[in-house]
mmCIF file of N, CA and C and ligand atoms in Angstrom:
data_model
loop_
_atom_site.group_PDB
_atom_site.id
_atom_site.type_symbol
_atom_site.label_atom_id
_atom_site.label_comp_id
_atom_site.label_asym_id
_atom_site.label_seq_id
_atom_site.Cartn_x
_atom_site.Cartn_y
_atom_site.Cartn_z
ATOM 1 N N MET A 1 3.696 -10.500 -15.843
ATOM 2 C CA MET A 1 3.261 -9.348 -15.454
ATOM 3 C C MET A 1 3.762 -8.752 -14.088
ATOM 4 N N ALA A 2 3.893 -7.261 -13.523
ATOM 5 C CA ALA A 2 4.802 -7.123 -12.667
ATOM 6 C C ALA A 2 4.318 -7.655 -11.470
ATOM 7 N N ASP A 3 5.490 -7.105 -10.376
ATOM 8 C CA ASP A 3 5.074 -7.556 -9.163
ATOM 9 C C ASP A 3 3.813 -6.896 -8.447
ATOM 10 N N ILE A 4 3.844 -5.587 -8.622
ATOM 11 C CA ILE A 4 2.634 -4.993 -7.842
ATOM 12 C C ILE A 4 1.902 -4.146 -9.080
ATOM 13 N N LEU A 5 0.719 -4.261 -8.762
ATOM 14 C CA LEU A 5 -0.499 -3.491 -9.663
ATOM 15 C C LEU A 5 -0.454 -2.300 -8.825
ATOM 16 N N ILE A 6 -0.234 -0.667 -9.537
ATOM 17 C CA ILE A 6 -0.639 0.292 -9.043
ATOM 18 C C ILE A 6 -1.658 0.786 -9.682
ATOM 19 N N LEU A 7 -2.829 1.059 -9.155
ATOM 20 C CA LEU A 7 -3.943 1.518 -9.941
ATOM 21 C C LEU A 7 -4.558 2.768 -9.526
ATOM 22 N N ASN A 8 -4.862 3.713 -10.488
ATOM 23 C CA ASN A 8 -5.278 5.167 -10.042
ATOM 24 C C ASN A 8 -6.777 5.504 -10.876
ATOM 25 N N GLY A 9 -7.924 6.037 -9.899
ATOM 26 C CA GLY A 9 -9.138 6.321 -10.543
ATOM 27 C C GLY A 9 -9.420 7.379 -11.049
ATOM 28 N N PRO A 10 -10.508 7.879 -11.417
ATOM 29 C CA PRO A 10 -10.975 8.818 -12.495
ATOM 30 C C PRO A 10 -10.408 10.185 -11.851
ATOM 31 N N ASN A 11 -10.033 11.193 -12.946
ATOM 32 C CA ASN A 11 -9.545 12.590 -12.715
ATOM 33 C C ASN A 11 -8.158 12.646 -11.958
ATOM 34 N N LEU A 12 -7.435 11.405 -11.920
ATOM 35 C CA LEU A 12 -5.880 11.429 -11.394
ATOM 36 C C LEU A 12 -4.984 11.624 -12.634
ATOM 37 N N ASN A 13 -5.822 11.301 -13.852
ATOM 38 C CA ASN A 13 -4.961 11.941 -14.976
ATOM 39 C C ASN A 13 -4.930 13.413 -15.185
ATOM 40 N N MET A 14 -5.639 14.131 -14.505
ATOM 41 C CA MET A 14 -5.379 15.470 -14.418
ATOM 42 C C MET A 14 -4.544 16.127 -13.381
ATOM 43 N N LEU A 15 -3.786 15.556 -12.558
ATOM 44 C CA LEU A 15 -3.066 15.850 -11.634
ATOM 45 C C LEU A 15 -1.684 16.920 -12.097
ATOM 46 N N GLY A 16 -2.002 17.974 -11.485
ATOM 47 C CA GLY A 16 -0.664 18.812 -11.838
ATOM 48 C C GLY A 16 -1.658 20.273 -12.089
ATOM 49 N N VAL A 17 -2.622 19.930 -12.941
ATOM 50 C CA VAL A 17 -3.905 20.797 -13.341
ATOM 51 C C VAL A 17 -4.756 20.960 -12.212
ATOM 52 N N ARG A 18 -5.520 19.713 -12.019
ATOM 53 C CA ARG A 18 -6.542 20.038 -11.159
ATOM 54 C C ARG A 18 -6.319 20.177 -9.295
ATOM 55 N N GLU A 19 -6.785 21.397 -9.086
ATOM 56 C CA GLU A 19 -6.697 21.677 -7.610
ATOM 57 C C GLU A 19 -5.606 21.025 -7.097
ATOM 58 N N PRO A 20 -4.176 22.130 -7.647
ATOM 59 C CA PRO A 20 -2.922 22.028 -7.154
ATOM 60 C C PRO A 20 -2.571 21.885 -5.660
ATOM 61 N N GLU A 21 -3.482 23.239 -5.193
ATOM 62 C CA GLU A 21 -3.623 23.037 -3.690
ATOM 63 C C GLU A 21 -4.136 22.142 -2.535
ATOM 64 N N ILE A 22 -4.665 21.243 -3.212
ATOM 65 C CA ILE A 22 -5.266 20.101 -2.565
ATOM 66 C C ILE A 22 -4.361 18.800 -3.132
ATOM 67 N N TYR A 23 -4.118 18.392 -4.037
ATOM 68 C CA TYR A 23 -3.099 17.448 -5.107
ATOM 69 C C TYR A 23 -1.716 17.678 -5.270
ATOM 70 N N GLY A 24 -1.320 18.797 -4.996
ATOM 71 C CA GLY A 24 0.084 19.025 -5.542
ATOM 72 C C GLY A 24 0.221 19.311 -6.862
ATOM 73 N N SER A 25 1.503 19.625 -7.304
ATOM 74 C CA SER A 25 1.800 20.056 -8.689
ATOM 75 C C SER A 25 2.139 18.996 -9.396
ATOM 76 N N GLU A 26 2.544 17.573 -8.929
ATOM 77 C CA GLU A 26 3.200 16.728 -9.584
ATOM 78 C C GLU A 26 2.066 16.217 -10.645
ATOM 79 N N SER A 27 2.221 15.675 -11.783
ATOM 80 C CA SER A 27 1.355 15.192 -12.851
ATOM 81 C C SER A 27 1.379 13.555 -12.343
ATOM 82 N N LEU A 28 0.542 12.961 -13.216
ATOM 83 C CA LEU A 28 0.453 11.370 -12.897
ATOM 84 C C LEU A 28 1.883 10.955 -13.475
ATOM 85 N N GLU A 29 2.218 11.499 -14.691
ATOM 86 C CA GLU A 29 3.584 10.896 -15.267
ATOM 87 C C GLU A 29 4.407 10.984 -14.023
ATOM 88 N N ASP A 30 4.748 12.274 -13.343
ATOM 89 C CA ASP A 30 5.681 12.328 -12.486
ATOM 90 C C ASP A 30 5.567 11.041 -11.488
ATOM 91 N N ILE A 31 4.570 11.088 -10.927
ATOM 92 C CA ILE A 31 4.205 9.963 -9.592
ATOM 93 C C ILE A 31 4.688 8.828 -10.040
ATOM 94 N N LYS A 32 4.207 8.416 -11.983
ATOM 95 C CA LYS A 32 4.758 7.128 -12.190
ATOM 96 C C LYS A 32 6.340 7.034 -12.417
ATOM 97 N N SER A 33 6.773 8.055 -12.671
ATOM 98 C CA SER A 33 8.516 7.891 -12.647
ATOM 99 C C SER A 33 8.690 7.972 -11.168
ATOM 100 N N ARG A 34 8.360 8.458 -10.506
ATOM 101 C CA ARG A 34 8.826 8.284 -9.000
ATOM 102 C C ARG A 34 8.589 6.918 -8.668
ATOM 103 N N CYS A 35 7.568 6.488 -9.019
ATOM 104 C CA CYS A 35 7.102 5.057 -8.439
ATOM 105 C C CYS A 35 7.986 3.719 -9.075
ATOM 106 N N THR A 36 8.162 4.360 -10.346
ATOM 107 C CA THR A 36 9.332 3.530 -11.127
ATOM 108 C C THR A 36 10.788 2.947 -10.639
ATOM 109 N N LYS A 37 11.118 4.418 -10.006
ATOM 110 C CA LYS A 37 12.268 4.619 -9.496
ATOM 111 C C LYS A 37 12.412 3.900 -8.088
ATOM 112 N N LYS A 38 11.176 4.193 -7.458
ATOM 113 C CA LYS A 38 11.187 3.381 -6.107
ATOM 114 C C LYS A 38 11.311 2.221 -6.071
ATOM 115 N N ALA A 39 10.891 1.894 -6.893
ATOM 116 C CA ALA A 39 10.355 0.403 -6.781
ATOM 117 C C ALA A 39 11.627 -0.571 -7.324
ATOM 118 N N GLN A 40 12.483 0.436 -8.559
ATOM 119 C CA GLN A 40 13.505 -0.166 -8.823
ATOM 120 C C GLN A 40 14.653 -0.497 -7.190
ATOM 121 N N SER A 41 14.604 0.880 -6.593
ATOM 122 C CA SER A 41 15.650 0.793 -5.368
ATOM 123 C C SER A 41 14.910 -0.308 -4.386
ATOM 124 N N LEU A 42 13.825 -0.582 -4.993
ATOM 125 C CA LEU A 42 13.616 -1.983 -3.774
ATOM 126 C C LEU A 42 13.339 -3.173 -4.429
ATOM 127 N N ALA A 43 14.295 -3.307 -5.519
ATOM 128 C CA ALA A 43 14.128 -4.788 -6.206
ATOM 129 C C ALA A 43 12.869 -5.232 -6.551
ATOM 130 N N MET A 44 11.523 -4.266 -6.843
ATOM 131 C CA MET A 44 10.479 -4.964 -7.320
ATOM 132 C C MET A 44 9.987 -4.089 -8.670
ATOM 133 N N THR A 45 8.929 -4.752 -9.370
ATOM 134 C CA THR A 45 8.549 -4.292 -10.464
ATOM 135 C C THR A 45 7.224 -3.876 -10.347
ATOM 136 N N ILE A 46 6.846 -2.735 -11.241
ATOM 137 C CA ILE A 46 5.405 -2.394 -11.041
ATOM 138 C C ILE A 46 4.576 -2.108 -12.583
ATOM 139 N N GLU A 47 3.291 -2.306 -12.407
ATOM 140 C CA GLU A 47 2.455 -1.970 -13.610
ATOM 141 C C GLU A 47 1.853 -0.970 -12.786
ATOM 142 N N PHE A 48 1.554 0.696 -13.870
ATOM 143 C CA PHE A 48 1.074 1.171 -13.241
ATOM 144 C C PHE A 48 0.330 2.051 -13.869
ATOM 145 N N LYS A 49 -0.965 1.881 -13.835
ATOM 146 C CA LYS A 49 -2.302 2.391 -14.594
ATOM 147 C C LYS A 49 -3.437 3.647 -14.252
ATOM 148 N N GLN A 50 -4.079 4.110 -15.015
ATOM 149 C CA GLN A 50 -5.135 5.035 -14.585
ATOM 150 C C GLN A 50 -6.322 4.650 -15.470
ATOM 151 N N SER A 51 -7.473 4.719 -14.791
ATOM 152 C CA SER A 51 -8.567 5.186 -15.436
ATOM 153 C C SER A 51 -9.560 5.884 -15.133
ATOM 154 N N ASN A 52 -10.440 6.486 -16.203
ATOM 155 C CA ASN A 52 -11.519 7.139 -15.549
ATOM 156 C C ASN A 52 -13.019 6.199 -15.416
ATOM 157 N N HIS A 53 -12.872 4.944 -15.832
ATOM 158 C CA HIS A 53 -13.970 3.991 -15.930
ATOM 159 C C HIS A 53 -13.896 2.998 -15.043
ATOM 160 N N GLU A 54 -15.133 2.910 -14.071
ATOM 161 C CA GLU A 54 -15.135 1.812 -13.171
ATOM 162 C C GLU A 54 -14.694 0.317 -13.718
ATOM 163 N N GLY A 55 -15.679 0.089 -14.672
ATOM 164 C CA GLY A 55 -15.416 -1.398 -15.529
ATOM 165 C C GLY A 55 -13.960 -1.759 -15.848
ATOM 166 N N GLU A 56 -13.303 -0.606 -16.404
ATOM 167 C CA GLU A 56 -11.846 -0.843 -16.777
ATOM 168 C C GLU A 56 -11.071 -1.234 -15.691
ATOM 169 N N LEU A 57 -11.343 -0.504 -14.392
ATOM 170 C CA LEU A 57 -10.473 -0.567 -13.257
ATOM 171 C C LEU A 57 -11.239 -2.345 -12.721
ATOM 172 N N VAL A 58 -12.229 -2.578 -12.817
ATOM 173 C CA VAL A 58 -12.904 -3.846 -12.360
ATOM 174 C C VAL A 58 -11.866 -4.920 -13.012
ATOM 175 N N GLU A 59 -11.793 -4.935 -14.542
ATOM 176 C CA GLU A 59 -11.394 -5.563 -15.460
ATOM 177 C C GLU A 59 -9.615 -5.901 -15.080
ATOM 178 N N TRP A 60 -8.814 -4.592 -14.846
ATOM 179 C CA TRP A 60 -7.787 -5.086 -14.664
ATOM 180 C C TRP A 60 -7.660 -5.760 -13.483
ATOM 181 N N ILE A 61 -8.397 -5.413 -12.161
ATOM 182 C CA ILE A 61 -8.136 -6.250 -11.095
ATOM 183 C C ILE A 61 -8.189 -7.542 -11.331
ATOM 184 N N GLN A 62 -9.448 -8.035 -11.855
ATOM 185 C CA GLN A 62 -9.624 -9.121 -12.373
ATOM 186 C C GLN A 62 -8.378 -10.136 -13.431
ATOM 187 N N LYS A 63 -8.265 -9.285 -13.987
ATOM 188 C CA LYS A 63 -6.959 -10.220 -15.074
ATOM 189 C C LYS A 63 -5.687 -10.014 -14.109
ATOM 190 N N ALA A 64 -5.488 -9.497 -13.132
ATOM 191 C CA ALA A 64 -4.294 -9.550 -12.185
ATOM 192 C C ALA A 64 -4.304 -10.413 -11.613
ATOM 193 N N LEU A 65 -5.293 -11.402 -11.426
ATOM 194 C CA LEU A 65 -5.521 -12.577 -10.543
ATOM 195 C C LEU A 65 -4.414 -13.385 -10.697
ATOM 196 N N GLY A 66 -3.704 -13.999 -9.388
ATOM 197 C CA GLY A 66 -2.536 -14.891 -9.965
ATOM 198 C C GLY A 66 -1.459 -14.511 -10.417
ATOM 199 N N HIS A 67 -1.284 -13.438 -10.884
ATOM 200 C CA HIS A 67 -0.103 -12.540 -11.372
ATOM 201 C C HIS A 67 0.287 -11.861 -10.385
ATOM 202 N N ILE A 68 0.235 -11.082 -9.506
ATOM 203 C CA ILE A 68 0.841 -10.121 -8.974
ATOM 204 C C ILE A 68 1.007 -10.369 -7.417
ATOM 205 N N LYS A 69 2.017 -9.905 -6.701
ATOM 206 C CA LYS A 69 2.156 -9.968 -5.357
ATOM 207 C C LYS A 69 1.177 -8.744 -4.496
ATOM 208 N N GLY A 70 1.018 -7.978 -4.936
ATOM 209 C CA GLY A 70 0.145 -7.000 -4.079
ATOM 210 C C GLY A 70 -0.307 -5.697 -4.825
ATOM 211 N N ILE A 71 -1.514 -4.923 -4.639
ATOM 212 C CA ILE A 71 -2.029 -3.937 -5.151
ATOM 213 C C ILE A 71 -2.045 -2.648 -4.599
ATOM 214 N N ILE A 72 -1.444 -1.474 -4.901
ATOM 215 C CA ILE A 72 -1.833 0.000 -4.718
ATOM 216 C C ILE A 72 -2.766 0.072 -5.277
ATOM 217 N N ILE A 73 -4.119 1.277 -4.494
ATOM 218 C CA ILE A 73 -4.702 1.686 -5.298
ATOM 219 C C ILE A 73 -5.153 2.992 -4.655
ATOM 220 N N ASN A 74 -5.364 4.040 -5.503
ATOM 221 C CA ASN A 74 -5.891 5.203 -5.103
ATOM 222 C C ASN A 74 -7.005 5.458 -6.246
ATOM 223 N N ALA A 75 -8.152 4.851 -5.429
ATOM 224 C CA ALA A 75 -9.498 4.556 -6.636
ATOM 225 C C ALA A 75 -10.240 6.059 -6.626
ATOM 226 N N ALA A 76 -9.355 7.408 -6.244
ATOM 227 C CA ALA A 76 -10.207 8.502 -6.311
ATOM 228 C C ALA A 76 -11.704 8.270 -5.908
ATOM 229 N N ALA A 77 -12.653 8.782 -6.707
ATOM 230 C CA ALA A 77 -14.039 9.311 -6.421
ATOM 231 C C ALA A 77 -14.545 7.823 -5.955
ATOM 232 N N TYR A 78 -14.134 6.598 -6.872
ATOM 233 C CA TYR A 78 -14.315 5.320 -6.712
ATOM 234 C C TYR A 78 -14.383 4.834 -5.567
ATOM 235 N N THR A 79 -13.141 5.508 -4.754
ATOM 236 C CA THR A 79 -13.346 4.875 -3.205
ATOM 237 C C THR A 79 -14.444 4.979 -2.431
ATOM 238 N N HIS A 80 -15.174 5.962 -2.748
ATOM 239 C CA HIS A 80 -16.317 6.762 -1.809
ATOM 240 C C HIS A 80 -17.832 5.905 -2.324
ATOM 241 N N THR A 81 -17.499 4.958 -3.686
ATOM 242 C CA THR A 81 -18.812 5.067 -4.049
ATOM 243 C C THR A 81 -19.136 3.482 -5.008
ATOM 244 N N SER A 82 -18.016 2.688 -4.788
ATOM 245 C CA SER A 82 -17.711 1.275 -5.924
ATOM 246 C C SER A 82 -17.889 0.128 -5.179
ATOM 247 N N VAL A 83 -18.947 -0.412 -4.765
ATOM 248 C CA VAL A 83 -18.859 -2.022 -4.541
ATOM 249 C C VAL A 83 -18.506 -2.454 -5.560
ATOM 250 N N ALA A 84 -18.352 -2.364 -7.079
ATOM 251 C CA ALA A 84 -17.869 -3.546 -7.797
ATOM 252 C C ALA A 84 -16.375 -3.109 -7.720
ATOM 253 N N ILE A 85 -15.642 -2.184 -7.136
ATOM 254 C CA ILE A 85 -14.232 -2.241 -7.105
ATOM 255 C C ILE A 85 -13.758 -3.190 -5.871
ATOM 256 N N HIS A 86 -14.893 -2.859 -4.776
ATOM 257 C CA HIS A 86 -14.627 -3.424 -3.704
ATOM 258 C C HIS A 86 -14.704 -5.022 -3.806
ATOM 259 N N ASP A 87 -15.670 -5.286 -4.769
ATOM 260 C CA ASP A 87 -15.836 -6.748 -4.849
ATOM 261 C C ASP A 87 -14.762 -7.503 -5.760
ATOM 262 N N ALA A 88 -14.337 -6.995 -6.458
ATOM 263 C CA ALA A 88 -12.875 -7.328 -7.238
ATOM 264 C C ALA A 88 -11.595 -7.430 -6.752
ATOM 265 N N LEU A 89 -11.738 -6.850 -5.959
ATOM 266 C CA LEU A 89 -10.330 -6.547 -5.145
ATOM 267 C C LEU A 89 -10.390 -8.128 -4.094
ATOM 268 N N LYS A 90 -11.947 -7.974 -3.673
ATOM 269 C CA LYS A 90 -11.826 -9.213 -2.808
ATOM 270 C C LYS A 90 -11.517 -10.507 -3.383
ATOM 271 N N LEU A 91 -11.394 -10.638 -4.635
ATOM 272 C CA LEU A 91 -11.087 -11.887 -5.100
ATOM 273 C C LEU A 91 -9.618 -12.222 -5.171
ATOM 274 N N HIS A 92 -8.641 -11.390 -4.415
ATOM 275 C CA HIS A 92 -7.457 -11.345 -4.261
ATOM 276 C C HIS A 92 -7.197 -11.643 -2.878
ATOM 277 N N ASN A 93 -5.805 -12.554 -2.737
ATOM 278 C CA ASN A 93 -5.608 -12.789 -1.575
ATOM 279 C C ASN A 93 -4.110 -12.613 -1.144
ATOM 280 N N ILE A 94 -4.038 -11.023 -1.663
ATOM 281 C CA ILE A 94 -2.634 -10.529 -1.725
ATOM 282 C C ILE A 94 -2.808 -9.048 -0.885
ATOM 283 N N PRO A 95 -1.531 -8.656 -0.228
ATOM 284 C CA PRO A 95 -1.703 -7.309 0.502
ATOM 285 C C PRO A 95 -2.374 -6.201 -0.650
ATOM 286 N N ILE A 96 -3.380 -5.354 -0.143
ATOM 287 C CA ILE A 96 -3.523 -4.253 -0.495
ATOM 288 C C ILE A 96 -3.672 -2.694 0.407
ATOM 289 N N ILE A 97 -2.759 -1.912 -0.455
ATOM 290 C CA ILE A 97 -2.670 -0.535 0.155
ATOM 291 C C ILE A 97 -3.439 0.450 -0.487
ATOM 292 N N GLU A 98 -4.172 1.165 0.165
ATOM 293 C CA GLU A 98 -4.921 2.234 -0.241
ATOM 294 C C GLU A 98 -4.439 3.543 -0.259
ATOM 295 N N VAL A 99 -4.141 4.396 -1.170
ATOM 296 C CA VAL A 99 -3.168 5.737 -1.179
ATOM 297 C C VAL A 99 -4.142 6.619 -1.441
ATOM 298 N N HIS A 100 -4.061 8.060 -0.850
ATOM 299 C CA HIS A 100 -4.760 9.107 -1.061
ATOM 300 C C HIS A 100 -3.922 10.237 -1.081
ATOM 301 N N LEU A 101 -3.698 11.245 -1.786
ATOM 302 C CA LEU A 101 -3.165 11.951 -2.015
ATOM 303 C C LEU A 101 -3.089 13.396 -0.879
ATOM 304 N N SER A 102 -4.534 13.544 -0.887
ATOM 305 C CA SER A 102 -5.115 14.458 0.100
ATOM 306 C C SER A 102 -5.463 13.769 1.294
ATOM 307 N N ASP A 103 -6.199 14.252 2.328
ATOM 308 C CA ASP A 103 -6.683 13.052 3.388
ATOM 309 C C ASP A 103 -8.564 13.149 3.461
ATOM 310 N N PRO A 104 -8.957 12.362 2.698
ATOM 311 C CA PRO A 104 -10.461 12.463 2.713
ATOM 312 C C PRO A 104 -11.225 12.917 3.946
ATOM 313 N N MET A 105 -10.515 12.015 5.216
ATOM 314 C CA MET A 105 -11.063 12.330 6.358
ATOM 315 C C MET A 105 -11.552 13.954 6.972
ATOM 316 N N THR A 106 -10.512 14.710 6.347
ATOM 317 C CA THR A 106 -10.441 16.037 6.630
ATOM 318 C C THR A 106 -11.565 17.212 5.804
ATOM 319 N N ARG A 107 -11.739 16.330 4.843
ATOM 320 C CA ARG A 107 -12.689 17.105 3.576
ATOM 321 C C ARG A 107 -14.083 16.844 3.807
ATOM 322 N N GLU A 108 -15.143 17.042 2.518
ATOM 323 C CA GLU A 108 -16.385 16.985 2.404
ATOM 324 C C GLU A 108 -16.845 15.527 2.996
ATOM 325 N N GLU A 109 -17.891 15.770 3.662
ATOM 326 C CA GLU A 109 -18.608 14.343 4.463
ATOM 327 C C GLU A 109 -18.242 13.288 3.266
ATOM 328 N N PHE A 110 -18.783 13.593 2.136
ATOM 329 C CA PHE A 110 -19.286 12.488 1.116
ATOM 330 C C PHE A 110 -17.614 11.957 0.905
ATOM 331 N N ARG A 111 -16.870 12.034 1.370
ATOM 332 C CA ARG A 111 -15.350 11.603 1.347
ATOM 333 C C ARG A 111 -14.991 10.934 2.359
ATOM 334 N N HIS A 112 -15.848 10.537 3.653
ATOM 335 C CA HIS A 112 -15.404 10.087 4.554
ATOM 336 C C HIS A 112 -15.418 8.511 4.655
ATOM 337 N N PHE A 113 -16.500 8.022 3.524
ATOM 338 C CA PHE A 113 -16.140 6.572 3.882
ATOM 339 C C PHE A 113 -15.634 6.010 2.528
ATOM 340 N N SER A 114 -15.072 4.856 3.212
ATOM 341 C CA SER A 114 -14.299 4.140 1.786
ATOM 342 C C SER A 114 -14.686 2.650 1.771
ATOM 343 N N TYR A 115 -15.074 2.121 0.425
ATOM 344 C CA TYR A 115 -15.126 0.883 -0.001
ATOM 345 C C TYR A 115 -13.869 0.152 -0.060
ATOM 346 N N ILE A 116 -12.842 0.573 -0.133
ATOM 347 C CA ILE A 116 -11.494 0.054 -0.028
ATOM 348 C C ILE A 116 -10.980 -0.345 1.252
ATOM 349 N N GLU A 117 -10.967 0.733 2.178
ATOM 350 C CA GLU A 117 -10.250 0.392 3.392
ATOM 351 C C GLU A 117 -10.656 -0.739 4.339
ATOM 352 N N PRO A 118 -11.941 -1.512 4.192
ATOM 353 C CA PRO A 118 -12.026 -2.883 4.927
ATOM 354 C C PRO A 118 -11.007 -3.930 4.367
ATOM 355 N N LEU A 119 -10.531 -3.554 3.106
ATOM 356 C CA LEU A 119 -9.759 -4.744 2.315
ATOM 357 C C LEU A 119 -8.239 -4.381 2.307
ATOM 358 N N ALA A 120 -7.909 -3.225 3.044
ATOM 359 C CA ALA A 120 -6.693 -2.545 2.929
ATOM 360 C C ALA A 120 -5.859 -2.942 3.938
ATOM 361 N N ALA A 121 -4.459 -3.433 3.914
ATOM 362 C CA ALA A 121 -3.500 -3.967 5.223
ATOM 363 C C ALA A 121 -3.384 -2.678 5.579
ATOM 364 N N HIS A 122 -3.273 -1.274 4.528
ATOM 365 C CA HIS A 122 -2.675 0.003 4.915
ATOM 366 C C HIS A 122 -3.067 1.062 4.220
ATOM 367 N N VAL A 123 -3.569 2.133 4.944
ATOM 368 C CA VAL A 123 -4.358 3.301 4.094
ATOM 369 C C VAL A 123 -3.054 4.373 4.436
ATOM 370 N N ILE A 124 -2.723 4.925 3.034
ATOM 371 C CA ILE A 124 -1.849 6.431 3.431
ATOM 372 C C ILE A 124 -2.675 7.271 2.759
ATOM 373 N N LYS A 125 -2.947 8.331 3.654
ATOM 374 C CA LYS A 125 -3.349 9.549 3.250
ATOM 375 C C LYS A 125 -3.015 11.050 3.527
ATOM 376 N N GLY A 126 -3.126 11.840 2.758
ATOM 377 C CA GLY A 126 -2.431 13.288 3.038
ATOM 378 C C GLY A 126 -1.243 13.323 3.142
ATOM 379 N N ARG A 127 -0.695 12.713 2.558
ATOM 380 C CA ARG A 127 0.802 12.507 1.937
ATOM 381 C C ARG A 127 1.100 13.286 0.994
ATOM 382 N N GLY A 128 0.437 13.653 -0.041
ATOM 383 C CA GLY A 128 0.650 13.958 -1.477
ATOM 384 C C GLY A 128 1.274 12.598 -2.141
ATOM 385 N N ALA A 129 2.234 13.050 -3.069
ATOM 386 C CA ALA A 129 2.537 12.044 -4.051
ATOM 387 C C ALA A 129 3.793 11.198 -3.415
ATOM 388 N N SER A 130 4.182 11.613 -2.204
ATOM 389 C CA SER A 130 5.261 10.715 -1.564
ATOM 390 C C SER A 130 4.248 9.573 -0.831
ATOM 391 N N GLY A 131 2.989 9.886 -0.751
ATOM 392 C CA GLY A 131 2.535 8.545 -0.020
ATOM 393 C C GLY A 131 2.686 7.507 -0.962
ATOM 394 N N TYR A 132 2.715 7.515 -2.235
ATOM 395 C CA TYR A 132 3.090 6.171 -3.104
ATOM 396 C C TYR A 132 4.183 5.807 -3.120
ATOM 397 N N SER A 133 5.541 6.424 -2.886
ATOM 398 C CA SER A 133 6.703 5.761 -2.304
ATOM 399 C C SER A 133 6.353 5.002 -1.031
ATOM 400 N N GLU A 134 5.894 5.689 -0.187
ATOM 401 C CA GLU A 134 5.621 5.235 1.098
ATOM 402 C C GLU A 134 5.066 3.539 0.847
ATOM 403 N N ALA A 135 3.946 3.742 0.330
ATOM 404 C CA ALA A 135 3.019 2.780 0.007
ATOM 405 C C ALA A 135 4.047 1.413 -0.296
ATOM 406 N N LEU A 136 4.946 1.904 -1.681
ATOM 407 C CA LEU A 136 5.672 0.754 -1.984
ATOM 408 C C LEU A 136 6.517 0.473 -1.208
ATOM 409 N N GLU A 137 7.184 1.222 -0.268
ATOM 410 C CA GLU A 137 8.158 0.768 0.930
ATOM 411 C C GLU A 137 7.446 -0.113 1.995
ATOM 412 N N ILE A 138 6.350 -0.020 1.995
ATOM 413 C CA ILE A 138 5.453 -0.737 3.234
ATOM 414 C C ILE A 138 4.945 -2.191 2.000
ATOM 415 N N MET A 139 4.548 -1.943 1.027
ATOM 416 C CA MET A 139 4.440 -3.426 0.095
ATOM 417 C C MET A 139 5.438 -4.141 -0.119
ATOM 418 N N LYS A 140 6.748 -3.332 -0.043
ATOM 419 C CA LYS A 140 7.838 -4.334 -0.016
ATOM 420 C C LYS A 140 8.124 -5.502 1.543
ATOM 421 N N ASN A 141 7.869 -4.572 2.584
ATOM 422 C CA ASN A 141 7.606 -5.470 3.585
ATOM 423 C C ASN A 141 6.660 -6.439 3.531
ATOM 424 N N GLU A 142 5.536 -5.982 3.408
ATOM 425 C CA GLU A 142 4.466 -6.952 3.004
ATOM 426 C C GLU A 142 4.610 -8.274 2.176
ATOM 427 N N ILE A 143 5.529 -8.045 1.176
ATOM 428 C CA ILE A 143 5.296 -9.252 0.406
ATOM 429 C C ILE A 143 6.648 -9.950 0.789
ATOM 430 N N SER A 144 7.449 -9.334 1.442
ATOM 431 C CA SER A 144 8.840 -10.213 1.969
ATOM 432 C C SER A 144 8.540 -10.899 2.949
ATOM 433 N N GLN A 145 7.013 -11.067 3.489
ATOM 434 C CA GLN A 145 7.146 -11.539 4.833
ATOM 435 C C GLN A 145 7.289 -13.106 4.848
HETATM 436 C C1 LIG B 201 -8.383 11.114 -3.900
HETATM 437 C C2 LIG B 201 -9.647 11.691 -2.699
HETATM 438 C C3 LIG B 201 -10.724 11.717 -3.151
HETATM 439 O O1 LIG B 201 -11.899 11.850 -2.719
HETATM 440 C C4 LIG B 201 -11.377 12.225 -4.684
HETATM 441 O O2 LIG B 201 -12.424 11.805 -5.188
HETATM 442 C C5 LIG B 201 -10.263 12.071 -5.715
HETATM 443 C C6 LIG B 201 -8.658 11.931 -5.229
HETATM 444 C C7 LIG B 201 -6.958 11.676 -3.381
HETATM 445 O O3 LIG B 201 -5.845 10.952 -3.993
HETATM 446 O O4 LIG B 201 -6.797 12.258 -2.474
HETATM 447 O O5 LIG B 201 -10.172 12.102 -6.790
HETATM 448 O O6 LIG B 201 -8.469 9.626 -3.884
#
């Protein structure tokens, strides 16, 4: 398995088409190649995945146990609803970085609470696609300590 697991939640497969005024014009494929290049420059390997299904995300988090050094996660809408993803992430004793393209705190109230945040070493929000690159840089420092 790769060093870093990058997980993306529901509707992020629609990036580029989905509310570009909020989420930007890059597709998820664009973000994946941005992450692959960034990781290469930092001498890290990544596995980049997306699912619209909560249980699939939970299973990927479980299967990664003992095989990876860090998790970067944009759980999308599940950020605000999923105790199951929170519990799965809690299995790990490795750095977790939460990423959001937009800043949920400046949006509707139902986006203000995050089930991921209490487990996250860092939260990067409102930085668009470059937030993923920043997350990889921070992760490099986290896992080099
Ligand atoms: C998001 C913010 C969430 O509130 C939303 O449900 C998403 C995307 C973001 O990247 O800004 O799907 O996680």
